[in-house]
Short mmCIF file of N, CA and C in Angstrom, two decimals:
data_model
loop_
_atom_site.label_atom_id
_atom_site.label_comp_id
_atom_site.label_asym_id
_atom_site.label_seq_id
_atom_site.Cartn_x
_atom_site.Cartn_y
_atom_site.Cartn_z
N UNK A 41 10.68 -18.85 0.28
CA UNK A 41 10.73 -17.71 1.20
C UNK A 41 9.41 -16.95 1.22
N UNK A 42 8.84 -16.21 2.36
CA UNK A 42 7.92 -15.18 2.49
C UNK A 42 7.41 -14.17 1.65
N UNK A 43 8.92 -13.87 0.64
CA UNK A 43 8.57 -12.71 -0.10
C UNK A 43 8.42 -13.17 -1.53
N UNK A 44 7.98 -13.88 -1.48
CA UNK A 44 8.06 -15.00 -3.07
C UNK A 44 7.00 -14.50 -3.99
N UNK A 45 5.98 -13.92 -2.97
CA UNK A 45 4.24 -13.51 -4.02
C UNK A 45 4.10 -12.38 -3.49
N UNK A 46 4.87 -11.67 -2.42
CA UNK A 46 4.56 -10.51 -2.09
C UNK A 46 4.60 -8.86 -3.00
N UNK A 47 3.85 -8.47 -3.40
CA UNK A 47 3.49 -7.55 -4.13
C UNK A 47 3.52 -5.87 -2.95
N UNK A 48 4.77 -5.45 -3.21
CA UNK A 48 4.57 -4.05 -2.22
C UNK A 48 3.79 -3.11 -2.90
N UNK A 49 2.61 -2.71 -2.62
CA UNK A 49 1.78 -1.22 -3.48
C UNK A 49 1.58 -0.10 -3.05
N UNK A 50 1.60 0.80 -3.60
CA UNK A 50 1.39 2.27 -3.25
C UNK A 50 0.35 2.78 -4.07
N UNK A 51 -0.98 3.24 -3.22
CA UNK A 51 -2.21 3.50 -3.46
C UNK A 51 -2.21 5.20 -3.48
N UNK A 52 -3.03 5.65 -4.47
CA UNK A 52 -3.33 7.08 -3.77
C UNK A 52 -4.87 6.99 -3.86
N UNK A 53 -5.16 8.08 -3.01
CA UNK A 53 -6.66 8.51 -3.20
C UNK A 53 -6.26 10.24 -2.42
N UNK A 54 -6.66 11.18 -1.23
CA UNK A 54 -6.12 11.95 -0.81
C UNK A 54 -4.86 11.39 -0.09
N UNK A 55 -5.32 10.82 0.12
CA UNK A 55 -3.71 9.82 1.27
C UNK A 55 -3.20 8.64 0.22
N UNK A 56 -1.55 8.82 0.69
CA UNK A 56 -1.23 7.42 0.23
C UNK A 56 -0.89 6.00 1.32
N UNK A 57 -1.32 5.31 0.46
CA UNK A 57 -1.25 3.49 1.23
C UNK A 57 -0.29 3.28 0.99
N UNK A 58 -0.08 2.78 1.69
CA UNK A 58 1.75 1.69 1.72
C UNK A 58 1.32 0.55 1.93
N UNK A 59 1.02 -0.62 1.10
CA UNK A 59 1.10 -1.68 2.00
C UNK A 59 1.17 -3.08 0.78
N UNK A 60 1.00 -4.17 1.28
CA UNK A 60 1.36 -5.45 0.89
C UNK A 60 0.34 -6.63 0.46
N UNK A 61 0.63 -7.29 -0.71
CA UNK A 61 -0.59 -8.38 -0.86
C UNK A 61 0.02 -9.28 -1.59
N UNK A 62 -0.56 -10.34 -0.97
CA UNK A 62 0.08 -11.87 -1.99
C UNK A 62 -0.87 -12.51 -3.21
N UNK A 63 -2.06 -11.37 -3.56
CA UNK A 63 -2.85 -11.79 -4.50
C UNK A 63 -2.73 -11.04 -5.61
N UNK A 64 -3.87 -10.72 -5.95
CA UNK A 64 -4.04 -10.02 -7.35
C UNK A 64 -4.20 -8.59 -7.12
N UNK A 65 -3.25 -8.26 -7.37
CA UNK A 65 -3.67 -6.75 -7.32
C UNK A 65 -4.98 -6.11 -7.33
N UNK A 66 -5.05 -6.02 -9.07
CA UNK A 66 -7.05 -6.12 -9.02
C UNK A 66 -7.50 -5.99 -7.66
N UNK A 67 -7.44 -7.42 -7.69
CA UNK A 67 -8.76 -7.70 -6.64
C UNK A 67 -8.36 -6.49 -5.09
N UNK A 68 -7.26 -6.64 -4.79
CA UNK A 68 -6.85 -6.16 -3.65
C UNK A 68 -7.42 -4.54 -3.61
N UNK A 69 -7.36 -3.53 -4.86
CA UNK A 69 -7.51 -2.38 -5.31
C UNK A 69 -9.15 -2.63 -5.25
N UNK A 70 -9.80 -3.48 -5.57
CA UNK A 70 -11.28 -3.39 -5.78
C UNK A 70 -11.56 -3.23 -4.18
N UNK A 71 -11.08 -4.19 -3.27
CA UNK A 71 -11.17 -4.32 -2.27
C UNK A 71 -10.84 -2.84 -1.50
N UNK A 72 -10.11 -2.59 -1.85
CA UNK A 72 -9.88 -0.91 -0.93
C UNK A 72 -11.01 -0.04 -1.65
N UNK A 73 -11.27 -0.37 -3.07
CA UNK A 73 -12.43 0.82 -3.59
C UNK A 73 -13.31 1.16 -3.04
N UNK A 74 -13.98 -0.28 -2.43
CA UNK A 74 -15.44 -0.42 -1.67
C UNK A 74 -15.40 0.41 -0.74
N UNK A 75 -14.32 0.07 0.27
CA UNK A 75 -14.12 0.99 1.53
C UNK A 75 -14.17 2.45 1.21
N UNK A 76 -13.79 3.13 0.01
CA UNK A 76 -13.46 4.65 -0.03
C UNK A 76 -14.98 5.05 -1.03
N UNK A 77 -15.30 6.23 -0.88
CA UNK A 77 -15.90 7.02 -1.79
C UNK A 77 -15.19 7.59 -2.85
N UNK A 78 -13.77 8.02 -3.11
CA UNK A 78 -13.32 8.43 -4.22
C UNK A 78 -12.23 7.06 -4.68
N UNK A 79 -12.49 7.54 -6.08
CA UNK A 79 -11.26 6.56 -7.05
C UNK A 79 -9.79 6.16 -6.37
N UNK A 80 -9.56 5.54 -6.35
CA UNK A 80 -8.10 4.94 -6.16
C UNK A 80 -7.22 4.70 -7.31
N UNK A 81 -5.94 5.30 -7.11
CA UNK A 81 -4.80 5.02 -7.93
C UNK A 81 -3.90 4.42 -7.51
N UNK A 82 -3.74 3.26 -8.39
CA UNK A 82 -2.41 2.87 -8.47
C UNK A 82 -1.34 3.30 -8.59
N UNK A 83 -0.20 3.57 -7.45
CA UNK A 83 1.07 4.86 -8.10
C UNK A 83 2.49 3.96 -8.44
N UNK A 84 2.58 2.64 -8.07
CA UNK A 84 4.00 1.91 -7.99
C UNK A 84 3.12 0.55 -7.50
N UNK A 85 4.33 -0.44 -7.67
CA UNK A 85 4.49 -1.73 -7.00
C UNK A 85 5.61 -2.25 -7.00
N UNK A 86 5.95 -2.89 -6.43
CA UNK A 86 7.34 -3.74 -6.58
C UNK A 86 7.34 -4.94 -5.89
N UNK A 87 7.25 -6.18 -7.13
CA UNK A 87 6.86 -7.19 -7.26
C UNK A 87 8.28 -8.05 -6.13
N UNK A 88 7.95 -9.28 -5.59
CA UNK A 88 8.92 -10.00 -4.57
C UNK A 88 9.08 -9.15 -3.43
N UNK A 89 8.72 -8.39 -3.06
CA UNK A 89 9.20 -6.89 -2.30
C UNK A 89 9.46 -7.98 -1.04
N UNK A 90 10.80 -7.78 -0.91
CA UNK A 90 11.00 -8.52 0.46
C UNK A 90 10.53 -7.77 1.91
N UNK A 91 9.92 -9.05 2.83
CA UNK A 91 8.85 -8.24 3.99
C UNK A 91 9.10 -6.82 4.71
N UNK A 92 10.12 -6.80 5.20
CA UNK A 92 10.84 -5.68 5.40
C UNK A 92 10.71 -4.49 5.03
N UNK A 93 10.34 -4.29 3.76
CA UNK A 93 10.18 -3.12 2.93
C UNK A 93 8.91 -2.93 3.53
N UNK A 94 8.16 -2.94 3.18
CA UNK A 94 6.80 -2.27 4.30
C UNK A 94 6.94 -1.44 5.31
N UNK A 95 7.36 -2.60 6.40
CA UNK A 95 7.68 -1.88 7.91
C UNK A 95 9.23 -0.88 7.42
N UNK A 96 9.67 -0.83 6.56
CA UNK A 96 10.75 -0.13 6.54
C UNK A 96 10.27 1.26 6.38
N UNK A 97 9.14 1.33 4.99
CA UNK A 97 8.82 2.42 4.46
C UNK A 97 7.73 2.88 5.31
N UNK A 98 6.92 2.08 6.13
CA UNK A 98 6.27 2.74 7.26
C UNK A 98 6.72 3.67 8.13
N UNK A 99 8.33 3.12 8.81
CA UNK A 99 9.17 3.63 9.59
C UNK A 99 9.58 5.13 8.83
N UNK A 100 10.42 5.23 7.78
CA UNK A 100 10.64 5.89 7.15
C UNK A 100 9.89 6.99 7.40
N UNK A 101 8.20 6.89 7.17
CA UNK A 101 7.71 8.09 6.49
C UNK A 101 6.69 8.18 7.89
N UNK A 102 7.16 7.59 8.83
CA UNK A 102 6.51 7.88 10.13
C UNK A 102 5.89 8.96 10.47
N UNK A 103 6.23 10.23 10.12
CA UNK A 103 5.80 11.51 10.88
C UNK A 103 4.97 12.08 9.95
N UNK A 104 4.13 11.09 8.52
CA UNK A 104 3.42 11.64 7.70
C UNK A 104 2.31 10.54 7.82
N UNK A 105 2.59 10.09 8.84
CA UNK A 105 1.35 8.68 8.89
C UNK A 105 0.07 9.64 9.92
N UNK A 106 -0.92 8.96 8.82
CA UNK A 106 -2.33 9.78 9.12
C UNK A 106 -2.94 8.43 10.21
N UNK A 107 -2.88 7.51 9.68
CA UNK A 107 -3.64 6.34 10.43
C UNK A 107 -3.11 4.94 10.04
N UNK A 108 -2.74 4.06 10.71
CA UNK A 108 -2.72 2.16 9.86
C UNK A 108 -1.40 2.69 8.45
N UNK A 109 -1.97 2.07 7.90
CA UNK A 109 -0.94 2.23 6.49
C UNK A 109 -1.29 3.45 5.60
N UNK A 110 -2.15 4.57 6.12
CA UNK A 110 -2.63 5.85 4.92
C UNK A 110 -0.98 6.61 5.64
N UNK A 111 -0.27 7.46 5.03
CA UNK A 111 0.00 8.68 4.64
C UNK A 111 -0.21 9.67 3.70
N UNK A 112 0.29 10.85 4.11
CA UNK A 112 -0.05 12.17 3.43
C UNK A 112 1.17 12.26 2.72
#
Protein backbone atom coordinates (compact mmCIF):
# COMPACT_ATOMS: atom_id res chain seq x y z
CA UNK A 1 0.00 0.00 0.00
CA UNK A 2 0.91 3.87 -0.38
CA UNK A 3 1.18 4.44 3.20
CA UNK A 4 3.78 1.79 3.90
CA UNK A 5 6.98 4.50 4.25
CA UNK A 6 4.92 7.40 4.67
CA UNK A 7 6.14 9.43 7.58
CA UNK A 8 3.36 12.32 8.56
CA UNK A 9 5.57 15.43 10.26
CA UNK A 10 4.88 18.40 12.00
CA UNK A 11 7.57 21.08 11.72
CA UNK A 12 7.73 24.29 13.68
CA UNK A 13 9.73 27.30 13.03
CA UNK A 14 7.13 30.60 13.44
CA UNK A 15 4.60 28.55 11.42
CA UNK A 16 3.79 25.04 11.58
CA UNK A 17 4.24 22.41 8.53
CA UNK A 18 2.03 19.70 8.08
CA UNK A 19 3.24 17.54 5.68
CA UNK A 20 4.59 14.07 4.39
CA UNK A 21 7.84 12.12 3.35
CA UNK A 22 8.79 8.65 2.36
CA UNK A 23 12.49 9.22 3.34
CA UNK A 24 14.54 10.08 6.11
CA UNK A 25 13.41 12.42 8.11
CA UNK A 26 16.88 13.96 8.66
CA UNK A 27 17.35 14.53 5.42
CA UNK A 28 13.80 15.91 4.71
CA UNK A 29 14.29 18.52 7.95
CA UNK A 30 17.81 19.47 6.49
CA UNK A 31 16.05 20.05 3.36
CA UNK A 32 13.44 22.55 4.79
CA UNK A 33 16.49 24.13 6.96
CA UNK A 34 18.17 25.44 3.83
CA UNK A 35 15.01 27.10 2.70
CA UNK A 36 14.41 28.99 6.22
CA UNK A 37 16.73 31.37 8.12
CA UNK A 38 15.64 30.20 11.59
CA UNK A 39 16.00 26.63 13.27
CA UNK A 40 13.39 24.12 12.67
CA UNK A 41 11.69 21.83 15.10
CA UNK A 42 10.61 18.76 15.01
CA UNK A 43 7.12 18.67 17.03
CA UNK A 44 5.46 14.96 16.15
CA UNK A 45 5.44 12.29 13.44
CA UNK A 46 3.44 9.46 12.87
CA UNK A 47 5.06 6.79 11.21
CA UNK A 48 2.65 4.63 8.22
CA UNK A 49 0.41 7.76 8.44
CA UNK A 50 -2.12 6.66 6.02
CA UNK A 51 -2.40 9.33 2.86
CA UNK A 52 -5.40 10.84 3.96
CA UNK A 53 -4.17 12.19 7.08
CA UNK A 54 -2.42 15.09 5.47
CA UNK A 55 -5.19 16.35 3.29
CA UNK A 56 -7.34 15.61 6.32
CA UNK A 57 -5.30 17.75 8.74
CA UNK A 58 -4.87 20.37 6.03
CA UNK A 59 -8.67 20.49 5.75
CA UNK A 60 -9.09 20.55 9.36
CA UNK A 61 -6.95 23.46 10.20
CA UNK A 62 -7.90 25.32 6.98
CA UNK A 63 -8.66 28.77 8.32
CA UNK A 64 -5.06 28.84 9.99
CA UNK A 65 -3.31 28.07 6.70
CA UNK A 66 -0.76 30.86 6.00
CA UNK A 67 0.44 29.39 2.59
CA UNK A 68 1.06 25.48 0.86
CA UNK A 69 1.46 23.33 3.98
CA UNK A 70 2.75 26.35 6.72
CA UNK A 71 0.08 27.10 9.43
CA UNK A 72 -0.10 29.35 12.36
Amino acid sequence: PDNLHRLLHLVRRRLLKIGTTSGPIKKRLKALSTAHHSELTLVATIENAPGELEMELHARFADLRVRGEWFR
